[in-house]
Coordinates of C-alpha atoms and ligand atoms in Angstrom, one line a residue:
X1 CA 45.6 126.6 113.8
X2 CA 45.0 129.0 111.6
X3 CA 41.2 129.9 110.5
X4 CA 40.2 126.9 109.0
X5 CA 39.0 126.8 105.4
X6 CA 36.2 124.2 106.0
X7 CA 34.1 124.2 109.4
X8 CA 31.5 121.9 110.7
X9 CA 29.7 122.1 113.7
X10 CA 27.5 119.6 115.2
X11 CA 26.2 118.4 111.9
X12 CA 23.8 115.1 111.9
X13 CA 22.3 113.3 108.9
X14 CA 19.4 110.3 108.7
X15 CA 18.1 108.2 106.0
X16 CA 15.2 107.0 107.2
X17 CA 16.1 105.4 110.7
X18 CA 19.8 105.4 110.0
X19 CA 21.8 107.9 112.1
X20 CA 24.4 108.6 109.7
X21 CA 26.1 111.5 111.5
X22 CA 25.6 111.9 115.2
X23 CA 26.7 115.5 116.0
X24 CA 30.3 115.9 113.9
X25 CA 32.2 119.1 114.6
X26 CA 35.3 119.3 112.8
X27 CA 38.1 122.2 111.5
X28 CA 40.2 121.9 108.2
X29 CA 42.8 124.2 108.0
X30 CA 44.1 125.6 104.3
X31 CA 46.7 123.3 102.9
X32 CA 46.3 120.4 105.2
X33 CA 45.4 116.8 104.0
X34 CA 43.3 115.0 106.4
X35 CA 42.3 111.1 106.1
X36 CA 39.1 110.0 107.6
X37 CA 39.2 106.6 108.4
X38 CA 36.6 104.4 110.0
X39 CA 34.7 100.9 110.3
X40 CA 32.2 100.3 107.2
X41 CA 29.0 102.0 107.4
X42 CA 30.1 104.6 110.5
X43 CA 29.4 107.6 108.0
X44 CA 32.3 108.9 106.5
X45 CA 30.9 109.0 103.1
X46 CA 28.2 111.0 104.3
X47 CA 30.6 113.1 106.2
X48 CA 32.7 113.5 103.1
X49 CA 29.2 114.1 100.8
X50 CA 28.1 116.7 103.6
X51 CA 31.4 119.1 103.3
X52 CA 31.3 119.2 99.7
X53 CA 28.1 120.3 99.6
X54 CA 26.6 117.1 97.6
X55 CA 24.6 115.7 100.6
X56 CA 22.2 118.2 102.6
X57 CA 22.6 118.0 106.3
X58 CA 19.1 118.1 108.8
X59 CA 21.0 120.0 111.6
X60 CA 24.4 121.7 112.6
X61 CA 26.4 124.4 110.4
X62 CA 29.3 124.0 107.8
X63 CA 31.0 126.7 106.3
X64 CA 33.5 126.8 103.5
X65 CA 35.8 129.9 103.4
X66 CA 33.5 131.9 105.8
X67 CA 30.5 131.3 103.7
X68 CA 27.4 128.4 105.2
X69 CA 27.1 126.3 102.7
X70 CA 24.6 124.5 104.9
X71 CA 21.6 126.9 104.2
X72 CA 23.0 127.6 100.1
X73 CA 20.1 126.9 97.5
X74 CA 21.2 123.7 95.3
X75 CA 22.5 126.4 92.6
X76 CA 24.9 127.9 94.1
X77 CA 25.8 124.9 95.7
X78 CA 26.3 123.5 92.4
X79 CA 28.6 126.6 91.7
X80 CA 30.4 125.7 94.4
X81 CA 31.2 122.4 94.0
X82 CA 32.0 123.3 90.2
X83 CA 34.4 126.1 91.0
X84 CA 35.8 125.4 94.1
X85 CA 35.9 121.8 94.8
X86 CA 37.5 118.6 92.7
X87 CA 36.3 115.2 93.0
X88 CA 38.0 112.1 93.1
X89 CA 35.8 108.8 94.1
X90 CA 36.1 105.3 92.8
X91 CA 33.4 104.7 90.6
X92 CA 31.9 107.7 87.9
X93 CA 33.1 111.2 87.1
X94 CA 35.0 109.5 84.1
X95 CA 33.6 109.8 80.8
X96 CA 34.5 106.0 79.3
X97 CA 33.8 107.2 75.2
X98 CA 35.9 110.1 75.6
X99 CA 39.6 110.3 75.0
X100 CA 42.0 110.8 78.5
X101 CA 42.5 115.1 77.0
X102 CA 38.8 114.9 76.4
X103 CA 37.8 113.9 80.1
X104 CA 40.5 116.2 81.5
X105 CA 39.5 119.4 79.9
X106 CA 35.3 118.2 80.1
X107 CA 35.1 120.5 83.5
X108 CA 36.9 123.6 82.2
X109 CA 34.6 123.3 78.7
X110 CA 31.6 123.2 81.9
X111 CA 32.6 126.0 83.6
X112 CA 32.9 128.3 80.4
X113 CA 36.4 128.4 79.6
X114 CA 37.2 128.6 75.9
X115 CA 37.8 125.6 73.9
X116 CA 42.0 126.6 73.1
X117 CA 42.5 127.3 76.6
X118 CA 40.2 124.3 78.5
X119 CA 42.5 121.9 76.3
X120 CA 45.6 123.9 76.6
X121 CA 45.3 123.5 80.5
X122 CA 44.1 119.7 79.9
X123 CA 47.3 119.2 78.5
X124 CA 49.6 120.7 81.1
X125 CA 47.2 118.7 83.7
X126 CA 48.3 115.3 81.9
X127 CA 51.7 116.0 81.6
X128 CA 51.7 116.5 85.4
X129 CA 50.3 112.8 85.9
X130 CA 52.9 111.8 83.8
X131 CA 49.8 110.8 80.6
X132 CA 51.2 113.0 77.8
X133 CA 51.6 110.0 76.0
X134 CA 48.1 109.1 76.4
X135 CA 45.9 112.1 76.0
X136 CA 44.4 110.2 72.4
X137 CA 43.5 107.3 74.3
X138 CA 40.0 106.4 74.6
X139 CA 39.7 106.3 78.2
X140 CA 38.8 102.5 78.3
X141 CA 42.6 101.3 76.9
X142 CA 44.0 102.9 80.0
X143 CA 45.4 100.8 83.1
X144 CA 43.5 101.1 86.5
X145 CA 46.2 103.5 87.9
X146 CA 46.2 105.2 84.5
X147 CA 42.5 105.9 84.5
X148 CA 42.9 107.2 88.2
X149 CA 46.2 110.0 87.4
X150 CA 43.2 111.0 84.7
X151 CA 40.8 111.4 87.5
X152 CA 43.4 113.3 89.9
X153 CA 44.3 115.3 86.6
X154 CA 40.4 116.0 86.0
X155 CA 40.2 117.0 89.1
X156 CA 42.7 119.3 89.6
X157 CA 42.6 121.3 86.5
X158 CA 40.2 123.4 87.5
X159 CA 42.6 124.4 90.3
X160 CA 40.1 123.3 93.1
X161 CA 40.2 125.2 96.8
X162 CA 39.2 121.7 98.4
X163 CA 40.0 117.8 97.0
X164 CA 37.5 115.4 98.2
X165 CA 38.6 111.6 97.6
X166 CA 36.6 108.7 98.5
X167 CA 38.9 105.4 98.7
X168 CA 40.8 107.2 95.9
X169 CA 43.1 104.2 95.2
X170 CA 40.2 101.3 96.1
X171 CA 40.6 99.8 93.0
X172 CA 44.1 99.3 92.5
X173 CA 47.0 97.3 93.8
X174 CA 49.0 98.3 96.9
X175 CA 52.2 99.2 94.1
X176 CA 49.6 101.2 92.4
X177 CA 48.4 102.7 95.3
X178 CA 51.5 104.3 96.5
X179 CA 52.5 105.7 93.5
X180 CA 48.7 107.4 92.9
X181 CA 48.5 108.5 96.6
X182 CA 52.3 110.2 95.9
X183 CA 51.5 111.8 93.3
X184 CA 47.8 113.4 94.5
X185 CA 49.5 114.2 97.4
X186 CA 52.7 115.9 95.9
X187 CA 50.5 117.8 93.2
X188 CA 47.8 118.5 95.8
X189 CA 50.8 120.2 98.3
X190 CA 52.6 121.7 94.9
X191 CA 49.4 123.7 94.7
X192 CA 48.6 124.7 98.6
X193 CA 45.2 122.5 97.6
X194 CA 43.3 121.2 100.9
X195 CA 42.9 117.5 100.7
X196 CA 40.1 115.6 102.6
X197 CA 40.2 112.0 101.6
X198 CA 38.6 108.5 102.8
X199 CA 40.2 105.6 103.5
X200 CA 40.0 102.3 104.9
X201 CA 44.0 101.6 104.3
X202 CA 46.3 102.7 106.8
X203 CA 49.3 102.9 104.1
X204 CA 46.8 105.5 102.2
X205 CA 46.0 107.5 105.5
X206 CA 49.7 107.7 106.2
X207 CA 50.3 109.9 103.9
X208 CA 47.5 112.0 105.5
X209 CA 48.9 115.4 107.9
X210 CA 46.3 114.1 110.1
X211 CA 43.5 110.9 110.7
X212 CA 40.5 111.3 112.4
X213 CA 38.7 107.9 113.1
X214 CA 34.4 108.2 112.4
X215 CA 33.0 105.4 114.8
X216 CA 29.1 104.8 114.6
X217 CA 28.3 108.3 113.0
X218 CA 30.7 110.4 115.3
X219 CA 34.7 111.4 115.5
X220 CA 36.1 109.3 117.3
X221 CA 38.2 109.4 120.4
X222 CA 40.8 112.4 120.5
X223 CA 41.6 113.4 116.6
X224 CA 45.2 111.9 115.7
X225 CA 47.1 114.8 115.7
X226 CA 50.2 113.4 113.7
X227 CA 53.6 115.3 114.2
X228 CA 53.6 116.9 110.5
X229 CA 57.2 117.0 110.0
X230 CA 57.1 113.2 110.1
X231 CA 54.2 112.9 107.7
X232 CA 54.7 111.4 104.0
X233 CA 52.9 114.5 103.0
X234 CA 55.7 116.7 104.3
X235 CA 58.1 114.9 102.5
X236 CA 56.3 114.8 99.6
X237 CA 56.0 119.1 100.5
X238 CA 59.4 118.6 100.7
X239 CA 60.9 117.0 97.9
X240 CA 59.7 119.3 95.3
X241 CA 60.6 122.3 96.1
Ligands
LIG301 N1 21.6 107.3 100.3 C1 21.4 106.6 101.4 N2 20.2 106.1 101.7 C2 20.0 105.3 102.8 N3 21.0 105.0 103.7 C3 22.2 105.5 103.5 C4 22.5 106.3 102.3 N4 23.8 106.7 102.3 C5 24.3 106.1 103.4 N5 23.4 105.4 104.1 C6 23.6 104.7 105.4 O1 24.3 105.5 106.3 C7 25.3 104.8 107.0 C8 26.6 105.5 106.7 O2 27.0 105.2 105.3 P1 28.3 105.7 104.7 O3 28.2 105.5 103.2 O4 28.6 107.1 105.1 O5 29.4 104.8 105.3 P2 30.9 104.6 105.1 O6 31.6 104.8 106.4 O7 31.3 105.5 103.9 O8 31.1 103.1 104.7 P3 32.0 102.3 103.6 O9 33.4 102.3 104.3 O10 31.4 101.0 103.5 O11 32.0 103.1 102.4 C9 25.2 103.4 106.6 O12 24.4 102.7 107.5 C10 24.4 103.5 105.2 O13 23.7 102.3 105.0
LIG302 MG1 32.0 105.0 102.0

């Protein structure tokens, strides 16, 4: 394995008397897309919220790219997550009284970029999730898959190091599924982007390089080390170049 571009070590995390991470040490190497799978309520939220820097750990290390991200003050952390890392979860980042262009281009406009260029990018981001057609919608007249190719797109266009996804296609129908989960995972690989999602579907995981189950706050068992060249995410790799 190459050096990886996230690293935990031993990291644990409480609330209250809930042991939400026991001691997880894990390596993500640059490029790969790794599904963490696991019982409700073993921690992988918690995992997931801990390498993005959005939940604080009380013990162990993480870096991302060489840097600890564990010991960074909230700002830069924030910097971090703003610059470096996209978001996809279920429920939130999406502004519901702003058009589908609007939403897209709302984290370039954050970040600084100028108003031309954040919606000149937004665009390009759309057209890639197939949503040209849509970019004057006001995000509440979209479909459930719709809505979710404007979250990959929002969170892509930014051109994130690492894309965290929380039971990205929970919402939506297994014919739905598939074709969101092709198209995050072929724009993801298009765009060497490191993809660390959760997952309770084994259809959605398959399209993962790799699983690693989370039992009771801990990785479970050896990690599933799936032969890539059989992965969906290969294929995916594959079929656009
Ligand atoms: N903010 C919080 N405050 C208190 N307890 C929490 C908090 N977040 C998580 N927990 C607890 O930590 C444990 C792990 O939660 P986590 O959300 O990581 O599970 P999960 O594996 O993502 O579950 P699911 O598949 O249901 O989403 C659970 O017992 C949960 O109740
Ligand atoms: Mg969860």
């Amino acid at each position: 394995m190459s050096k990886p571009i996230i690293s935990a070590k031993k990291i644990t995390k409480s609330f209250g008397q809930t042991q939400a991470l026991r001691g997880v040490s894990l390596d993500v190497e640059a490029g790969e897309v790794l599904a963490i799978m696991g019982p409700s309520g073993s921690g992988k939220s918690t995992l997931l919220h801990s390498l993005a820097a959005i939940t604080k750990v009380d013990s162990g290390e993480i870096e991302f790219d060489g840097q600890r991200i564990d010991t960074m003050n909230d700002d830069k952390r924030s910097m971090l997550r703003r610059t470096s890392f996209g978001f996809v979860f279920q429920f939130g980042q999406l502004v519901p009284e702003l058009t589908a262009l609007d939403n897209v281009a709302l984290p370039l406009l954050l970040n600084g970029i100028k108003r031309e260029e954040a919606y000149q990018r937004a665009k390009t981001w759309l057209n890639n999730v197939e949503l040209a057609s849509k970019a004057n919608s006001m995000l509440g007249e979209l479909s459930g898959g719709q809505m979710q190719r404007v979250a990959i797109a929002r969170a892509m266009v930014i051109e994130p190091k690492v894309l965290f996804a929380d039971e990205p296609t929970g919402s939506l129908d297994s014919l739905n599924s598939e074709k969101v989960m092709e198209l995050f995972i072929k724009t993801a690989k298009e765009h060497g982007t490191t993809v660390i999602m959760v997952t309770h579907e084994p259809t959605i995981a398959a399209y993962a390089d790799r699983e690693i189950i989370v039992r009771d706050g801990q990785i479970s068992g050896a990690e599933a080390a799936v032969n890539p060249a059989q992965t969906r995410a290969d294929k995916a790799k594959v079929r656009i170049v």
